[in-house]
Amino acid sequence: FFSRARSCVMSTGWLRGIVKAVPSGDQVVVVAPSANPIAIAPEKLITLASLVAPRLGRRDGQSKDEVFAFESRERLRRTLIGKTVTFRVEYKVDSINREFGVVFTESGENVSLSQVRAGLCKVKSGGSDRASNVEELEAAEQAAQAEGIGMWSKDPSVLAAANRPPVQAISGETLLSTLKMKPTPAVVEFVLNGGTVKLMLTGDGMVHGQIITASIGGIKVPSMGRKGAKNEDGTEQGPEPFATEAKNFTELSLMHRDVRVILESLDRRDNFVVSILPADVNDASFVNVGEALCRHGLAQVHESSAAALIGGAMKLRAAEKAAKDQKLRLWHNYVPPVSTLNAVDLKNFTAKVIEVVSGDCVSVLPISGSDNAERRINLSSIRAPRFSHSRNENAQHEPWAVESRSFLISRLIGQTVEVSMDYTRKIGDGANERLLQFATVKLQSKKGGEALNVSEMLLIRGLATAIRHRGEEERASNYDELIVAEKKGIESKKGVHSKNRDAPIHRHNDFSMNAHKAKTFLPFLQRAGKCTGLVEYVATGHKLRVSIPKEGAVIAFCLAGVRCPQRDEPYADQALAFTRAKVLQREVEIEVDSVDKNGTFLGSLTMNHGHFNLGEELLRLGLGSLHPAFPVDRVQGGRALAEIEAAAKETKAGLWKDWTPPVVQVTEEEDSEASISSEFVQVGVTEVLGGGRFFVQKLDGSKVSFVTDKLAELYDNEDTNRAADGVFEPKVGDMVAAKFTGDDKWSRAIVTGKRVGDKPVPVFYCDFGNEESLDFNRLRPLRDSSITAGAIPPMANLCAFSGLKVPSVDSEYGFQAATFIGQTIANNAFFARINARERYPTTKPWDEESPVTFALALFQEKDSTESVAVDILRAGFARVDARACRRLPSDFVQSLRDAQEFARRSRLGMWEYGDVDSDED
């Protein structure tokens, strides 16, 4: 309890203690010294014996201060608060439960005598209970009266000045705008709980004397309970656990102390959030209450107010962590959360930035560690403005989204960075669940020295905001530094914090949305020659999306003449990775030559003042090939491309690794004649269309059985009453596995139309030639690379009869012609002589306007002289195509003409009512 005084001049009954509070000019609260700063030690309220100080009035104006009341309290407070004193209780008045005594400072000063000598207390006369030194007090009083000191002054101006002037109330907003971020002197008048105090501001001007309620910024303490509040069981609501200890600690540290206070903000109850600093910057005994409460486990970090602290909350978090580790008080049942990084193999690594997805997300390629796969990294604990991913020209991004991403592109693309993983987050449900990885990314400074934190760079420029995390939520390792950086951005009023400046508006004009729009823009690009652009997206090794700032345009761009493997084909991934690594989000020069029917612009792409040509590099590495139709000799640089491709073939680079040089070379005319005279292939007709078009499979060396058996092995156990597991959203043109409704067997198919809700999906069976619309549940992704289009091309070939004109289905005799041809050739095997072939086969054979791949003459036997076409002509369901017959063998053409003449004379089929020949025939 209170320690005994050790001075030999003092008798029994003297005690030592620390002055905790000074309520008035004649009262002090003394608390027993304790080695444990958290312990609630005994305390006494001591009234100075035989003295009466002027009474303080209420600050709400209901009563006024007596003359010199405030000065009396202030003198005693400044003399004793926080000091060790020696005191003795001289008498006690039980009726008012008050103890009266004498108090000495450590220097031996009798504070009662000092108060009387200063004219700030009166000596009570009469009464049975009196101070032991009352005569000395009376003598001091008489001396003060004689000298006119303090309350004994006769000077009206002195007496008037002794009264505190009335204080005019000021709104919280006005006070905050006047004093925000300015250290202001104050006195802690009262402690409401461990984290909330009442302060009297003692600065100059209109703020002097203002009483404010303030919460210590950055912490949350247990509640002392609300007066009159009841628990659910009807009992009085008391303090929460450790609330009393927290309040006691704050009282010991701050009550009636001179401090400096920084007003940080206003909370939702119009109470100030403040930082409390020592009145003297050199005061080593000052206790930072927020940090101390957290360190002792009596408070926890309050995220929203911590974010507003000028110096950040790093020390608060460190103190809280120490209490958690020791499981002190509030944290006695604390269980540390399991880190989400346990699922991440590579936690700290060096990487090269490949793509900036948005202002807070980048794709990097690790260059250290064992896992070198490209990964997407989100910047920890920040949020950049979001992009609209709609191609609608009127779609708007969030303000400053473009500037945020552009800043990262200018600083990071192609640069080496240090990545430190912080945490992961799961988003989405079920098949759509994704794991996002969050990390701190640092860029080496060009000037040397410490690496630059990319997140801080964004926050300082107002191009991102810091996320306010909750409780134990994982966050960036340098979270408090991010908060400080954000404050700098707010103070500079940049970017998203610029209230008086609207964000720039960025409108993109996509000229590749349709072919007509692209053709109108083509002349501008051709006249411009080389245009500077930025590669925004890479679809395949040779197809990109390029923005041209000078023209305010965005276009789909394809390398003229160069084709890279498509998805699922060998070397498709390598070609895509190469193009992304070299040109994605870099400034390039494009030269447009033409535009295709889909609105894609064709041309060349160079970089680094022409020292890097993307088309040439793809061909050199064997990651692309020249399109067969590319006019090498008519295009500038075409011959160079052909030579590069030839060199890649010779070195067997990339996709040419299995290439073998042709043994014999013949001219196109020789090859054509040879194919007409000698190339026979055994085929099976799988599907008959209208207009004399049909699909065939090559029977020699056919892989149909292999594909069918492989699909059965992979999918026969699939439940087609539900959709495929995982993410499966096939696009138009994708090859999938489809369960044909005719025989319930699996076949390869190509999706020919978009999926709309629960409606059936149109597909084309690329190995047979037929089409149907299937329920989505009957589709599955191709899981085996041995049956993809790259490994085994579609086996159904679109063909037509050589030298015939067959009416379309919707024309006169068209239906009868289709029926007759179907009955004649459907599901039958023939020997086919290839009379003509399309040099560039269609990729959409299901399209009615697609050109046929082969023009065939079908024979029942290999050595037969009459083809099936003769039977069709004799039945009157076709005519001889004079133009097509010009390059056919004369004896073959003659047999066709003889058959047509027979039908014409016999008035069969379309000849029923006479000649139908046109002038062209």
Coordinates of N, CA and C in Angstrom, one line a residue, residues 156-278:
P156 N -9.0 46.3 -8.7 CA -10.1 45.7 -9.4 C -9.6 45.0 -10.7
S157 N -8.6 45.5 -11.4 CA -8.1 44.9 -12.6 C -7.5 43.5 -12.4
V158 N -6.8 43.4 -11.2 CA -6.2 42.1 -10.9 C -7.3 41.1 -10.6
L159 N -8.4 41.6 -9.9 CA -9.5 40.7 -9.5 C -10.2 40.3 -10.8
A160 N -10.4 41.2 -11.7 CA -11.1 40.9 -12.9 C -10.3 39.9 -13.8
A161 N -9.0 40.1 -13.8 CA -8.2 39.2 -14.6 C -8.1 37.8 -14.1
A162 N -8.4 37.7 -12.8 CA -8.4 36.4 -12.1 C -9.5 35.5 -12.5
N163 N -10.5 36.0 -13.1 CA -11.7 35.2 -13.5 C -11.4 34.7 -15.0
R164 N -11.8 33.4 -15.2 CA -11.6 32.9 -16.6 C -12.7 33.5 -17.4
P165 N -12.3 34.0 -18.6 CA -13.3 34.6 -19.5 C -14.3 33.6 -20.0
P166 N -15.5 34.0 -20.3 CA -16.5 33.1 -20.8 C -16.0 32.5 -22.2
V167 N -16.3 31.3 -22.4 CA -15.9 30.6 -23.6 C -17.1 30.5 -24.6
Q168 N -16.9 30.9 -25.8 CA -17.9 30.8 -26.8 C -17.7 29.5 -27.6
A169 N -18.8 28.7 -27.6 CA -18.7 27.4 -28.2 C -18.4 27.5 -29.7
I170 N -17.5 26.6 -30.2 CA -17.1 26.6 -31.6 C -17.5 25.2 -32.1
S171 N -18.0 25.1 -33.3 CA -18.4 23.8 -33.9 C -17.1 22.9 -34.1
G172 N -17.3 21.6 -34.1 CA -16.2 20.7 -34.3 C -15.5 20.9 -35.6
E173 N -16.3 21.1 -36.7 CA -15.7 21.3 -38.0 C -14.8 22.6 -38.0
T174 N -15.3 23.7 -37.4 CA -14.5 24.9 -37.4 C -13.2 24.7 -36.6
L175 N -13.3 24.0 -35.4 CA -12.2 23.8 -34.6 C -11.2 22.9 -35.4
L176 N -11.7 21.9 -36.1 CA -10.8 21.0 -36.8 C -10.1 21.7 -37.9
S177 N -10.8 22.5 -38.7 CA -10.2 23.2 -39.8 C -9.1 24.2 -39.3
T178 N -9.4 24.8 -38.1 CA -8.4 25.8 -37.5 C -7.2 25.1 -37.0
L179 N -7.3 23.9 -36.4 CA -6.2 23.3 -35.6 C -5.7 22.0 -36.3
K180 N -6.3 21.6 -37.3 CA -5.9 20.2 -37.9 C -4.4 20.1 -38.1
M181 N -3.9 19.1 -37.6 CA -2.4 18.8 -37.8 C -1.5 19.8 -37.2
K182 N -2.0 20.7 -36.3 CA -1.2 21.6 -35.6 C -1.1 21.2 -34.1
P183 N 0.0 21.0 -33.5 CA 0.1 20.6 -32.1 C -0.4 21.8 -31.3
T184 N -1.4 21.6 -30.4 CA -2.0 22.6 -29.6 C -1.9 22.3 -28.1
P185 N -1.5 23.2 -27.3 CA -1.4 22.9 -25.8 C -2.8 22.7 -25.2
A186 N -2.8 21.7 -24.3 CA -4.1 21.4 -23.6 C -3.8 20.7 -22.3
V187 N -4.9 20.6 -21.5 CA -4.8 19.9 -20.2 C -5.9 18.8 -20.2
V188 N -5.5 17.6 -19.8 CA -6.5 16.5 -19.7 C -7.3 16.7 -18.4
E189 N -8.6 17.1 -18.6 CA -9.4 17.4 -17.5 C -10.1 16.2 -16.9
F190 N -10.4 15.2 -17.7 CA -11.1 14.0 -17.3 C -10.9 12.8 -18.2
V191 N -10.9 11.7 -17.6 CA -10.8 10.4 -18.4 C -12.1 9.7 -18.3
L192 N -12.7 9.5 -19.5 CA -14.0 8.8 -19.6 C -13.8 7.3 -19.6
N193 N -12.8 6.8 -20.4 CA -12.4 5.4 -20.4 C -11.0 5.4 -20.9
G194 N -10.4 4.2 -21.1 CA -9.0 4.1 -21.4 C -8.6 4.8 -22.6
G195 N -9.6 5.1 -23.5 CA -9.2 5.7 -24.8 C -9.9 7.0 -25.1
T196 N -10.7 7.5 -24.2 CA -11.4 8.7 -24.4 C -11.2 9.7 -23.2
V197 N -10.9 10.9 -23.5 CA -10.6 11.9 -22.5 C -11.4 13.2 -22.8
K198 N -11.5 14.1 -21.8 CA -11.9 15.5 -22.0 C -10.7 16.4 -21.9
L199 N -10.5 17.2 -22.9 CA -9.4 18.1 -22.9 C -9.9 19.6 -22.8
M200 N -9.1 20.4 -22.1 CA -9.3 21.9 -22.2 C -8.1 22.4 -23.0
L201 N -8.4 23.0 -24.1 CA -7.4 23.6 -24.9 C -6.9 24.9 -24.3
T202 N -5.6 25.1 -24.3 CA -5.0 26.3 -23.6 C -4.2 27.1 -24.6
G203 N -4.5 26.9 -25.9 CA -3.8 27.7 -26.9 C -4.4 29.1 -26.9
D204 N -3.8 29.9 -27.8 CA -4.2 31.3 -27.9 C -5.4 31.5 -28.8
G205 N -6.1 32.7 -28.6 CA -7.2 33.0 -29.5 C -8.5 32.4 -29.1
M206 N -9.3 32.2 -30.1 CA -10.7 31.7 -29.8 C -10.7 30.2 -29.3
V207 N -9.6 29.5 -29.5 CA -9.6 28.1 -29.0 C -9.4 28.0 -27.5
H208 N -8.9 29.0 -26.9 CA -8.5 29.0 -25.5 C -9.7 28.7 -24.6
G209 N -9.6 27.7 -23.8 CA -10.6 27.3 -22.9 C -11.7 26.4 -23.4
Q210 N -11.6 26.0 -24.7 CA -12.5 25.1 -25.3 C -12.4 23.7 -24.7
I211 N -13.5 23.1 -24.3 CA -13.5 21.8 -23.8 C -14.0 20.8 -24.9
I212 N -13.2 19.8 -25.2 CA -13.5 18.9 -26.2 C -13.4 17.4 -25.7
T213 N -14.2 16.6 -26.3 CA -14.1 15.1 -26.0 C -13.3 14.5 -27.1
A214 N -12.3 13.8 -26.7 CA -11.3 13.3 -27.7 C -11.0 11.8 -27.5
S215 N -11.0 11.0 -28.6 CA -10.6 9.6 -28.6 C -9.1 9.6 -29.0
I216 N -8.4 8.8 -28.3 CA -7.0 8.6 -28.7 C -6.9 7.8 -30.0
G217 N -6.3 8.4 -31.0 CA -6.4 7.8 -32.3 C -5.7 6.4 -32.4
G218 N -6.3 5.5 -33.2 CA -5.6 4.3 -33.5 C -5.9 3.1 -32.6
I219 N -6.7 3.3 -31.4 CA -6.9 2.3 -30.5 C -8.4 2.1 -30.2
K220 N -8.7 0.9 -29.7 CA -10.1 0.6 -29.3 C -10.0 -0.1 -27.9
V221 N -10.6 0.5 -26.9 CA -10.5 0.0 -25.5 C -11.8 -0.6 -25.1
P222 N -11.8 -1.5 -24.1 CA -13.1 -2.0 -23.6 C -14.0 -0.9 -23.0
S223 N -15.3 -1.1 -23.1 CA -16.2 -0.1 -22.7 C -16.4 -0.1 -21.2
M224 N -16.6 1.1 -20.6 CA -17.0 1.1 -19.2 C -18.4 0.9 -18.9
G225 N -19.2 0.8 -20.0 CA -20.7 0.6 -19.9 C -21.4 1.9 -19.9
R226 N -22.6 1.9 -20.4 CA -23.4 3.1 -20.4 C -24.3 3.3 -19.2
K227 N -24.4 4.5 -18.7 CA -25.1 4.7 -17.5 C -26.6 4.4 -17.7
G228 N -27.2 3.5 -16.9 CA -28.6 3.1 -17.0 C -28.8 2.0 -17.9
A229 N -27.8 1.6 -18.7 CA -28.0 0.5 -19.6 C -28.2 -0.8 -18.9
K230 N -29.0 -1.7 -19.4 CA -29.3 -3.0 -18.8 C -28.8 -4.1 -19.7
N231 N -28.4 -5.2 -19.1 CA -28.1 -6.4 -19.8 C -29.3 -7.1 -20.2
E232 N -29.2 -8.2 -21.0 CA -30.4 -8.9 -21.4 C -31.2 -9.6 -20.2
D233 N -30.4 -9.9 -19.2 CA -31.1 -10.5 -18.0 C -31.6 -9.4 -17.0
G234 N -31.5 -8.1 -17.4 CA -32.1 -7.0 -16.6 C -31.1 -6.5 -15.6
T235 N -29.9 -7.0 -15.5 CA -29.0 -6.5 -14.5 C -28.3 -5.3 -15.1
E236 N -27.7 -4.5 -14.2 CA -27.0 -3.3 -14.6 C -25.8 -3.6 -15.4
Q237 N -25.7 -2.9 -16.5 CA -24.6 -3.1 -17.4 C -23.3 -2.5 -16.8
G238 N -22.3 -3.4 -16.5 CA -21.1 -2.9 -15.9 C -20.0 -2.8 -17.0
P239 N -18.8 -2.5 -16.5 CA -17.6 -2.4 -17.4 C -17.3 -3.8 -18.1
E240 N -16.8 -3.7 -19.3 CA -16.3 -4.9 -19.9 C -15.0 -5.3 -19.3
P241 N -14.6 -6.6 -19.5 CA -13.3 -7.1 -18.9 C -12.2 -6.2 -19.3
F242 N -11.4 -5.8 -18.3 CA -10.2 -5.0 -18.4 C -10.5 -3.5 -18.8
A243 N -11.7 -3.1 -18.7 CA -12.1 -1.7 -19.0 C -11.6 -0.8 -17.8
T244 N -11.8 -1.3 -16.6 CA -11.3 -0.5 -15.4 C -9.8 -0.3 -15.4
E245 N -9.1 -1.4 -15.7 CA -7.6 -1.4 -15.7 C -7.2 -0.4 -16.8
A246 N -7.8 -0.4 -18.0 CA -7.4 0.5 -19.0 C -7.7 2.0 -18.6
K247 N -8.8 2.2 -18.0 CA -9.1 3.6 -17.6 C -8.1 4.1 -16.5
N248 N -7.8 3.2 -15.5 CA -6.9 3.5 -14.5 C -5.5 3.9 -15.0
F249 N -5.1 3.1 -16.0 CA -3.8 3.4 -16.6 C -3.7 4.7 -17.3
T250 N -4.8 5.1 -18.0 CA -4.9 6.4 -18.7 C -4.9 7.5 -17.7
E251 N -5.7 7.3 -16.6 CA -5.7 8.3 -15.5 C -4.3 8.6 -15.0
L252 N -3.6 7.5 -14.6 CA -2.3 7.7 -14.1 C -1.3 8.4 -15.0
S253 N -1.5 8.1 -16.3 CA -0.6 8.7 -17.3 C -0.9 10.1 -17.8
L254 N -2.2 10.4 -17.8 CA -2.6 11.7 -18.4 C -3.4 12.6 -17.6
M255 N -4.1 12.2 -16.5 CA -5.1 13.0 -15.8 C -4.4 14.3 -15.3
H256 N -4.9 15.4 -15.7 CA -4.5 16.8 -15.3 C -3.1 17.1 -15.7
R257 N -2.6 16.4 -16.7 CA -1.3 16.7 -17.2 C -1.3 17.7 -18.4
D258 N -0.3 18.5 -18.5 CA -0.1 19.4 -19.6 C 0.4 18.5 -20.8
V259 N -0.3 18.7 -21.9 CA 0.0 17.9 -23.1 C -0.1 18.8 -24.3
R260 N 0.4 18.3 -25.5 CA 0.1 18.9 -26.8 C -0.8 17.9 -27.5
V261 N -1.8 18.4 -28.2 CA -2.7 17.5 -28.9 C -2.8 17.9 -30.3
I262 N -2.9 16.9 -31.2 CA -3.1 17.1 -32.6 C -4.4 16.6 -33.0
L263 N -5.3 17.4 -33.5 CA -6.6 17.0 -33.9 C -6.5 16.3 -35.3
E264 N -6.8 15.0 -35.4 CA -6.7 14.3 -36.6 C -8.0 14.3 -37.5
S265 N -9.1 14.1 -36.8 CA -10.4 14.0 -37.5 C -11.5 14.1 -36.6
L266 N -12.7 14.0 -37.1 CA -13.9 13.9 -36.3 C -14.6 12.6 -36.6
D267 N -15.1 11.9 -35.5 CA -15.7 10.6 -35.7 C -17.2 10.9 -36.0
R268 N -18.0 9.8 -36.1 CA -19.4 9.9 -36.4 C -20.2 10.5 -35.3
R269 N -19.7 10.6 -34.0 CA -20.4 11.2 -32.9 C -19.9 12.6 -32.7
D270 N -19.1 13.2 -33.6 CA -18.5 14.5 -33.6 C -17.5 14.6 -32.4
N271 N -16.9 13.5 -32.0 CA -15.8 13.5 -31.1 C -14.5 13.6 -31.9
F272 N -13.5 14.2 -31.4 CA -12.3 14.3 -32.1 C -11.4 13.1 -31.9
V273 N -10.8 12.7 -33.0 CA -9.7 11.7 -33.0 C -8.4 12.4 -32.9
V274 N -7.6 12.1 -31.9 CA -6.4 13.0 -31.6 C -5.2 12.1 -31.4
S275 N -4.1 12.7 -31.5 CA -2.8 12.2 -31.1 C -2.4 13.1 -29.9
I276 N -1.9 12.4 -28.8 CA -1.5 13.2 -27.6 C 0.0 13.1 -27.5
L277 N 0.6 14.3 -27.4 CA 2.1 14.4 -27.3 C 2.5 15.0 -26.0
P278 N 3.7 14.9 -25.6 CA 4.2 15.5 -24.4 C 4.2 17.1 -24.6

